[in-house]
PDB file of C-alpha atoms in Angstrom:
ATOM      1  CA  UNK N  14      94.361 -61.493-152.761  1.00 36.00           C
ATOM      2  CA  UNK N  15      95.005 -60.649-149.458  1.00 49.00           C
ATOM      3  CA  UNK N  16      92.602 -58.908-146.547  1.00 66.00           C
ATOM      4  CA  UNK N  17      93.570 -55.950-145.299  1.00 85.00           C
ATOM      5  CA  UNK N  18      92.939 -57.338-141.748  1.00 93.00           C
ATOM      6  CA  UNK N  19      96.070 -57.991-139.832  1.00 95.00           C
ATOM      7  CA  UNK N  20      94.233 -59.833-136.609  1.00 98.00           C
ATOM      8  CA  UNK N  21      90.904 -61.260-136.027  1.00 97.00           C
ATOM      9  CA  UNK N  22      88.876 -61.332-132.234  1.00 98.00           C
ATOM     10  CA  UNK N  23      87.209 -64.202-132.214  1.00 97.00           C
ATOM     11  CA  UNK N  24      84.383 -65.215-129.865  1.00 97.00           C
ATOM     12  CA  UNK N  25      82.663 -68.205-129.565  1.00 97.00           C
ATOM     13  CA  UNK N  26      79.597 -68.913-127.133  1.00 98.00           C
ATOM     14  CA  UNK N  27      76.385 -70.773-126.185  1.00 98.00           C
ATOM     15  CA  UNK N  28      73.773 -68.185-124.644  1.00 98.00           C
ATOM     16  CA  UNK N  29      70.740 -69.654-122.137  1.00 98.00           C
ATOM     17  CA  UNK N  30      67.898 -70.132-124.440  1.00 97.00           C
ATOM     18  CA  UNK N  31      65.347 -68.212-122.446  1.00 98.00           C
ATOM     19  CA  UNK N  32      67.125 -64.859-123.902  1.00 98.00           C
ATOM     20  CA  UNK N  33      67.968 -66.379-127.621  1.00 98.00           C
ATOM     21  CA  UNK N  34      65.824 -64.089-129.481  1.00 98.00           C
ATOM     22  CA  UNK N  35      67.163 -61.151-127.351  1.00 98.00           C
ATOM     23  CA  UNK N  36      70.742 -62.047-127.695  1.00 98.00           C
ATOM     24  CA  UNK N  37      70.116 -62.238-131.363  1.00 98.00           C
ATOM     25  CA  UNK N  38      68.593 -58.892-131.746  1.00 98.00           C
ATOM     26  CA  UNK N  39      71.025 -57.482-129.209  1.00 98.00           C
ATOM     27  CA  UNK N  40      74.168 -58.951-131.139  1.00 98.00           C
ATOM     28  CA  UNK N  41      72.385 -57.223-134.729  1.00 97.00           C
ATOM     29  CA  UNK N  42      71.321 -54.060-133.379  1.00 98.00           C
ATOM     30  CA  UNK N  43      73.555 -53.313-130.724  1.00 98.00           C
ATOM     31  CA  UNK N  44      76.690 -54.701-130.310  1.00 97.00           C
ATOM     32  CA  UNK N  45      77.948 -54.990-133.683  1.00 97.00           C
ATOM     33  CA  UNK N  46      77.307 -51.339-134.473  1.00 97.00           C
ATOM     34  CA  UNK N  47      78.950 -50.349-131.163  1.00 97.00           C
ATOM     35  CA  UNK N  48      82.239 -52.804-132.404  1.00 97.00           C
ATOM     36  CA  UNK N  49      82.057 -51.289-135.526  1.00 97.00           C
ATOM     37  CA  UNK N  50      82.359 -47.661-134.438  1.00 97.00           C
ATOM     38  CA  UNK N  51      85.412 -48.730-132.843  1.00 98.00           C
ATOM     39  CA  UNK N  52      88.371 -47.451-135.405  1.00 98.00           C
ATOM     40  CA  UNK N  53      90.520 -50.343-136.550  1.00 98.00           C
ATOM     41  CA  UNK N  54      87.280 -52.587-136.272  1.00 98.00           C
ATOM     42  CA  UNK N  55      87.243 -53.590-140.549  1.00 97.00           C
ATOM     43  CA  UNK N  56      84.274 -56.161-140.647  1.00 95.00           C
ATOM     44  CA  UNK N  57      82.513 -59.046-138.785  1.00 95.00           C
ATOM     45  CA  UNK N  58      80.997 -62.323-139.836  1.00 94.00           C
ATOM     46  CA  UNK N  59      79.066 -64.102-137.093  1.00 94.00           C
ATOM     47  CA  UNK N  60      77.995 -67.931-137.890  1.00 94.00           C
ATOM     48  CA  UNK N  61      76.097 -70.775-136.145  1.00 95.00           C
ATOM     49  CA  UNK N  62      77.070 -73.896-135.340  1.00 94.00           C
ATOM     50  CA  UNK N  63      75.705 -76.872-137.947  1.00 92.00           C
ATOM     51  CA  UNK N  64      76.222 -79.423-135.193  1.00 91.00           C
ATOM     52  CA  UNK N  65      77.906 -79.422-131.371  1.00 91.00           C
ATOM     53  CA  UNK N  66      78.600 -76.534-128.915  1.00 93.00           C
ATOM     54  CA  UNK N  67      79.185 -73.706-128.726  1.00 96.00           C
ATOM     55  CA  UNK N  68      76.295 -72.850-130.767  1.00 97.00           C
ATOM     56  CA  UNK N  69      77.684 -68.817-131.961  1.00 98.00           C
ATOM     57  CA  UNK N  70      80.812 -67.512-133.360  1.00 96.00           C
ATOM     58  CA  UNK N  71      81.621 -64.039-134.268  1.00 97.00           C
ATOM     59  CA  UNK N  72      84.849 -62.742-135.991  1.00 96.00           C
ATOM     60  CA  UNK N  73      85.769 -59.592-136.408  1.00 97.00           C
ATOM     61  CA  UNK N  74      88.146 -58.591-138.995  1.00 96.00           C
ATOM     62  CA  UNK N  75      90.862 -56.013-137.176  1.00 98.00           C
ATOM     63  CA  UNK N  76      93.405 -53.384-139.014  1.00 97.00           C
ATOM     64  CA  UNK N  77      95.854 -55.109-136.337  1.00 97.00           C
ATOM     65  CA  UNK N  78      95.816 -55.992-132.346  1.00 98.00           C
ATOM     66  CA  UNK N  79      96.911 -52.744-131.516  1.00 97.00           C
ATOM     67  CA  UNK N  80      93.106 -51.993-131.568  1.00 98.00           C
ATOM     68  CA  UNK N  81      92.520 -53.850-128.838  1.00 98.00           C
ATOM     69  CA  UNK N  82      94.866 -51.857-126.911  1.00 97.00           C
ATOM     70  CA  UNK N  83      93.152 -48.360-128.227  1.00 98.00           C
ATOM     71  CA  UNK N  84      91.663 -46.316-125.773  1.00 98.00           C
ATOM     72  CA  UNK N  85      88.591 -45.943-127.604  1.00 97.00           C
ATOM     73  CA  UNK N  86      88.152 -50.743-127.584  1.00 98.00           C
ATOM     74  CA  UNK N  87      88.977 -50.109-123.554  1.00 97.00           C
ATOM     75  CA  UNK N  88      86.565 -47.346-123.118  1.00 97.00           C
ATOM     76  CA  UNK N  89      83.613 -49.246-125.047  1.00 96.00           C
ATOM     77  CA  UNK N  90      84.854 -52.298-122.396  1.00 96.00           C
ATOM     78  CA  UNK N  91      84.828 -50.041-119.909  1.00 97.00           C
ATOM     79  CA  UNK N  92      81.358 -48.522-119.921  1.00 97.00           C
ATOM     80  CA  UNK N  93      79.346 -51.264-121.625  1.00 97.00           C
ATOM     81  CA  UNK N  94      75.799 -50.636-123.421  1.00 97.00           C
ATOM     82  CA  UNK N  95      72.982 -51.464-121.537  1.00 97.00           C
ATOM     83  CA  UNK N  96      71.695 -54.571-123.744  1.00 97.00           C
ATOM     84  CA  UNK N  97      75.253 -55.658-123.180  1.00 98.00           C
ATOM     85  CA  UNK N  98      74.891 -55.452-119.305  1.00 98.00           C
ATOM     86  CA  UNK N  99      72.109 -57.475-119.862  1.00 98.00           C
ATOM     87  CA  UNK N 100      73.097 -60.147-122.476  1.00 98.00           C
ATOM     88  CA  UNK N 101      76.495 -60.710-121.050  1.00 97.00           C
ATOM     89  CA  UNK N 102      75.667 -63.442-118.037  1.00 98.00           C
ATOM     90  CA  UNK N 103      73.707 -65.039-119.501  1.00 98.00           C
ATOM     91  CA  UNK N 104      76.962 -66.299-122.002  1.00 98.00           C
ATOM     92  CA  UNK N 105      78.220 -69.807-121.713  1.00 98.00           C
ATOM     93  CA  UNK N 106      81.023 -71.602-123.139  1.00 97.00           C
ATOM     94  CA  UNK N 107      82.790 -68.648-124.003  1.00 97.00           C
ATOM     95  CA  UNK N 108      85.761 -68.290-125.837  1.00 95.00           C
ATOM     96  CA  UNK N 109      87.154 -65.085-126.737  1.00 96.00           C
ATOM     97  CA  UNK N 110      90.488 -65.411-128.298  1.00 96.00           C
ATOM     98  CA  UNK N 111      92.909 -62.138-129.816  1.00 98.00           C
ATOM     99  CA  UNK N 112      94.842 -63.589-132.825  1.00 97.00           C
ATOM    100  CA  UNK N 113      97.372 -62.117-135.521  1.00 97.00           C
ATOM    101  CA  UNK N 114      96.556 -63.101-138.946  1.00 96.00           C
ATOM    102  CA  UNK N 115      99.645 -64.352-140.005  1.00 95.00           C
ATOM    103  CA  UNK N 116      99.555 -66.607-143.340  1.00 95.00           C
ATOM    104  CA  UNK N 117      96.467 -66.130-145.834  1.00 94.00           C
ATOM    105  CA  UNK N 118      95.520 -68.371-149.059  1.00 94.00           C
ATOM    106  CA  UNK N 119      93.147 -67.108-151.838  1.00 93.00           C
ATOM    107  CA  UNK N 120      90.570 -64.699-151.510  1.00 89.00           C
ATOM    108  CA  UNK N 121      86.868 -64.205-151.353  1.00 87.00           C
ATOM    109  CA  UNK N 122      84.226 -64.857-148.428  1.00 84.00           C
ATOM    110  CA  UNK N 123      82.074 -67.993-148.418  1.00 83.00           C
ATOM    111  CA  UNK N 124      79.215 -69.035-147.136  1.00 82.00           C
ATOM    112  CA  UNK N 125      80.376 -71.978-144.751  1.00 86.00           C
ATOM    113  CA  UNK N 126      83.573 -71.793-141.993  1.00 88.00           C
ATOM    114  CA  UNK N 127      85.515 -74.301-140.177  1.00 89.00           C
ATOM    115  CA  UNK N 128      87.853 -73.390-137.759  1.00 88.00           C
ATOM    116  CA  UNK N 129      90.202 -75.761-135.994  1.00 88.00           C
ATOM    117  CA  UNK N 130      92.330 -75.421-133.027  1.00 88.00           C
ATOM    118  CA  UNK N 131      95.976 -76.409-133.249  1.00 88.00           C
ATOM    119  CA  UNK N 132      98.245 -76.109-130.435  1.00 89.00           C
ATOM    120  CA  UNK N 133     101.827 -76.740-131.515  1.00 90.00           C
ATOM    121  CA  UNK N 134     104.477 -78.662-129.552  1.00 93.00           C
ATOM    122  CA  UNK N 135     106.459 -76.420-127.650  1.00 94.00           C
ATOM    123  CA  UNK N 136     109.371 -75.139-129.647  1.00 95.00           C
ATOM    124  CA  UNK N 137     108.041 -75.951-132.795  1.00 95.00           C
ATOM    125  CA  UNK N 138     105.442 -73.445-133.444  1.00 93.00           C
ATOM    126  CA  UNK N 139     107.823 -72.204-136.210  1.00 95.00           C
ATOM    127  CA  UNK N 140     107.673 -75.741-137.904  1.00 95.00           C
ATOM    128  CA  UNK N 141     104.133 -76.300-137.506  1.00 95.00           C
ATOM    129  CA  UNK N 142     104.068 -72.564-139.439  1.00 95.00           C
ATOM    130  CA  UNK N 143     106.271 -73.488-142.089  1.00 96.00           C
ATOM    131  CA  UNK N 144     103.867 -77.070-142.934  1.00 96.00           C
ATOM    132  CA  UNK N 145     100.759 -74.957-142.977  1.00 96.00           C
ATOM    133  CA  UNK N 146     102.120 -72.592-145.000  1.00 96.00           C
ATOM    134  CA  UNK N 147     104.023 -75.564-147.549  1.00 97.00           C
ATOM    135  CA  UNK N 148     102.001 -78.416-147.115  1.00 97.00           C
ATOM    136  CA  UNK N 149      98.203 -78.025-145.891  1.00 96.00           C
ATOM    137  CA  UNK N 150      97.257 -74.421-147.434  1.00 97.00           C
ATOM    138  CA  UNK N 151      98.551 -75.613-151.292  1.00 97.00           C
ATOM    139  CA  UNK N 152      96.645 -79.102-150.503  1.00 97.00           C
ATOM    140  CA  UNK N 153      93.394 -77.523-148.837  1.00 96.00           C
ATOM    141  CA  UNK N 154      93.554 -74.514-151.656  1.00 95.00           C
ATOM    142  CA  UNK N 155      92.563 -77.646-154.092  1.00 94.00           C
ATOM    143  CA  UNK N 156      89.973 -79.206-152.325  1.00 94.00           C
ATOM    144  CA  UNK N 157      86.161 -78.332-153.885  1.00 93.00           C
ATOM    145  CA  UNK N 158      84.484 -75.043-152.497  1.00 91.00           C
ATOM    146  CA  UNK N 159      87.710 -73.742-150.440  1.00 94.00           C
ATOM    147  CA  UNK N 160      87.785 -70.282-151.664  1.00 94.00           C
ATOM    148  CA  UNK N 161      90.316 -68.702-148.514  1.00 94.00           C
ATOM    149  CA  UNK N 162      92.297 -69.954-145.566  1.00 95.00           C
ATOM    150  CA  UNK N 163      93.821 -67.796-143.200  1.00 95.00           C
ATOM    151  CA  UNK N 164      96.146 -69.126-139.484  1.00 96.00           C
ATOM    152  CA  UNK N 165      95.110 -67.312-136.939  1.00 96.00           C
ATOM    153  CA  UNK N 166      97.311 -67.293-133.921  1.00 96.00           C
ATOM    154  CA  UNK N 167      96.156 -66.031-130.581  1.00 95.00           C
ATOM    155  CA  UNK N 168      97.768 -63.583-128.177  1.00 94.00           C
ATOM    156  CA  UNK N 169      97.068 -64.915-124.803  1.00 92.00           C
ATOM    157  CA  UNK N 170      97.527 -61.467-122.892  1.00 92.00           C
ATOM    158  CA  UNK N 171      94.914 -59.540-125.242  1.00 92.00           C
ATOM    159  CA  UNK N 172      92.577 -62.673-125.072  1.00 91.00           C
ATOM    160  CA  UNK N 173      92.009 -62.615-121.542  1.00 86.00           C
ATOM    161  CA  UNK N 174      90.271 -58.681-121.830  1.00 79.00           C
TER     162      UNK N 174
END
């Protein structure tokens, strides 16, 4: 079964640990609501890090990139909350990276995530598509506990908002 997500913004990041616990409750109570009001904004699903850096992730499910074109995305970037004025420098490590959900496997949500970078050679991002979608999803779709896979591919332009 397939989401009904067409792209993903995905964000990883450390945060200076004298402002963990505000980060935390700033990520809960303010900036996912105000992400979330956003229309085209579907979901989110924010994990930590079982070992090495960054320590956060965040991923929020989007009807398609478009949204991060939308006036209403730009105004929110625009005119920040206050929390966010606040949390914001003290980020590190961060990645923020607009992608197009472009080949999907099974269904469901579960409890752990991996992600893993690929960069393909140049000229053969079409090839490296085709074994993902032939080879590694059918092989990784068998493997105990993998309940979805989805390639994500990013969008440099939107990434660097």
């Amino acid at each position: 079964m397939a989401t009904t997500a067409r792209a993903v913004l995905a964000v990883w990041n450390d945060i200076d640990a004298e402002v963990e616990d505000a980060f935390n409750d700033w990520y809960q109570h303010d900036h996912l609501p105000d992400r979330l009001s956003v229309p085209g904004f579907l979901d989110a699903r924010r994990g930590i890090a079982v070992s090495g850096r960054p320590k956060y992730c965040a991923f929020y499910s989007l009807a398609s990139l478009d949204v991060l074109r939308s006036q209403r995305y730009l105004e929110r970037l625009a005119n920040p909350t206050p929390g966010t004025t606040s949390i914001m420098p003290h980020f590190r490590a961060m990645n923020r990276s607009a992608c197009a959900l472009t080949q999907e496997a099974g269904r469901g949500v579960g409890g752990v995530m991996v992600s893993s970078p690929l960069s393909p050679v140049p000229g053969q991002a079409a090839e490296l598509r085709r074994r993902i979608a032939e080879e590694v999803f059918p092989a990784m779709m068998h493997l105990p506990g993998v309940l979805r896979l989805q390639l994500w591919e990013a969008e440099p332009a939107l990434s660097e908002i």
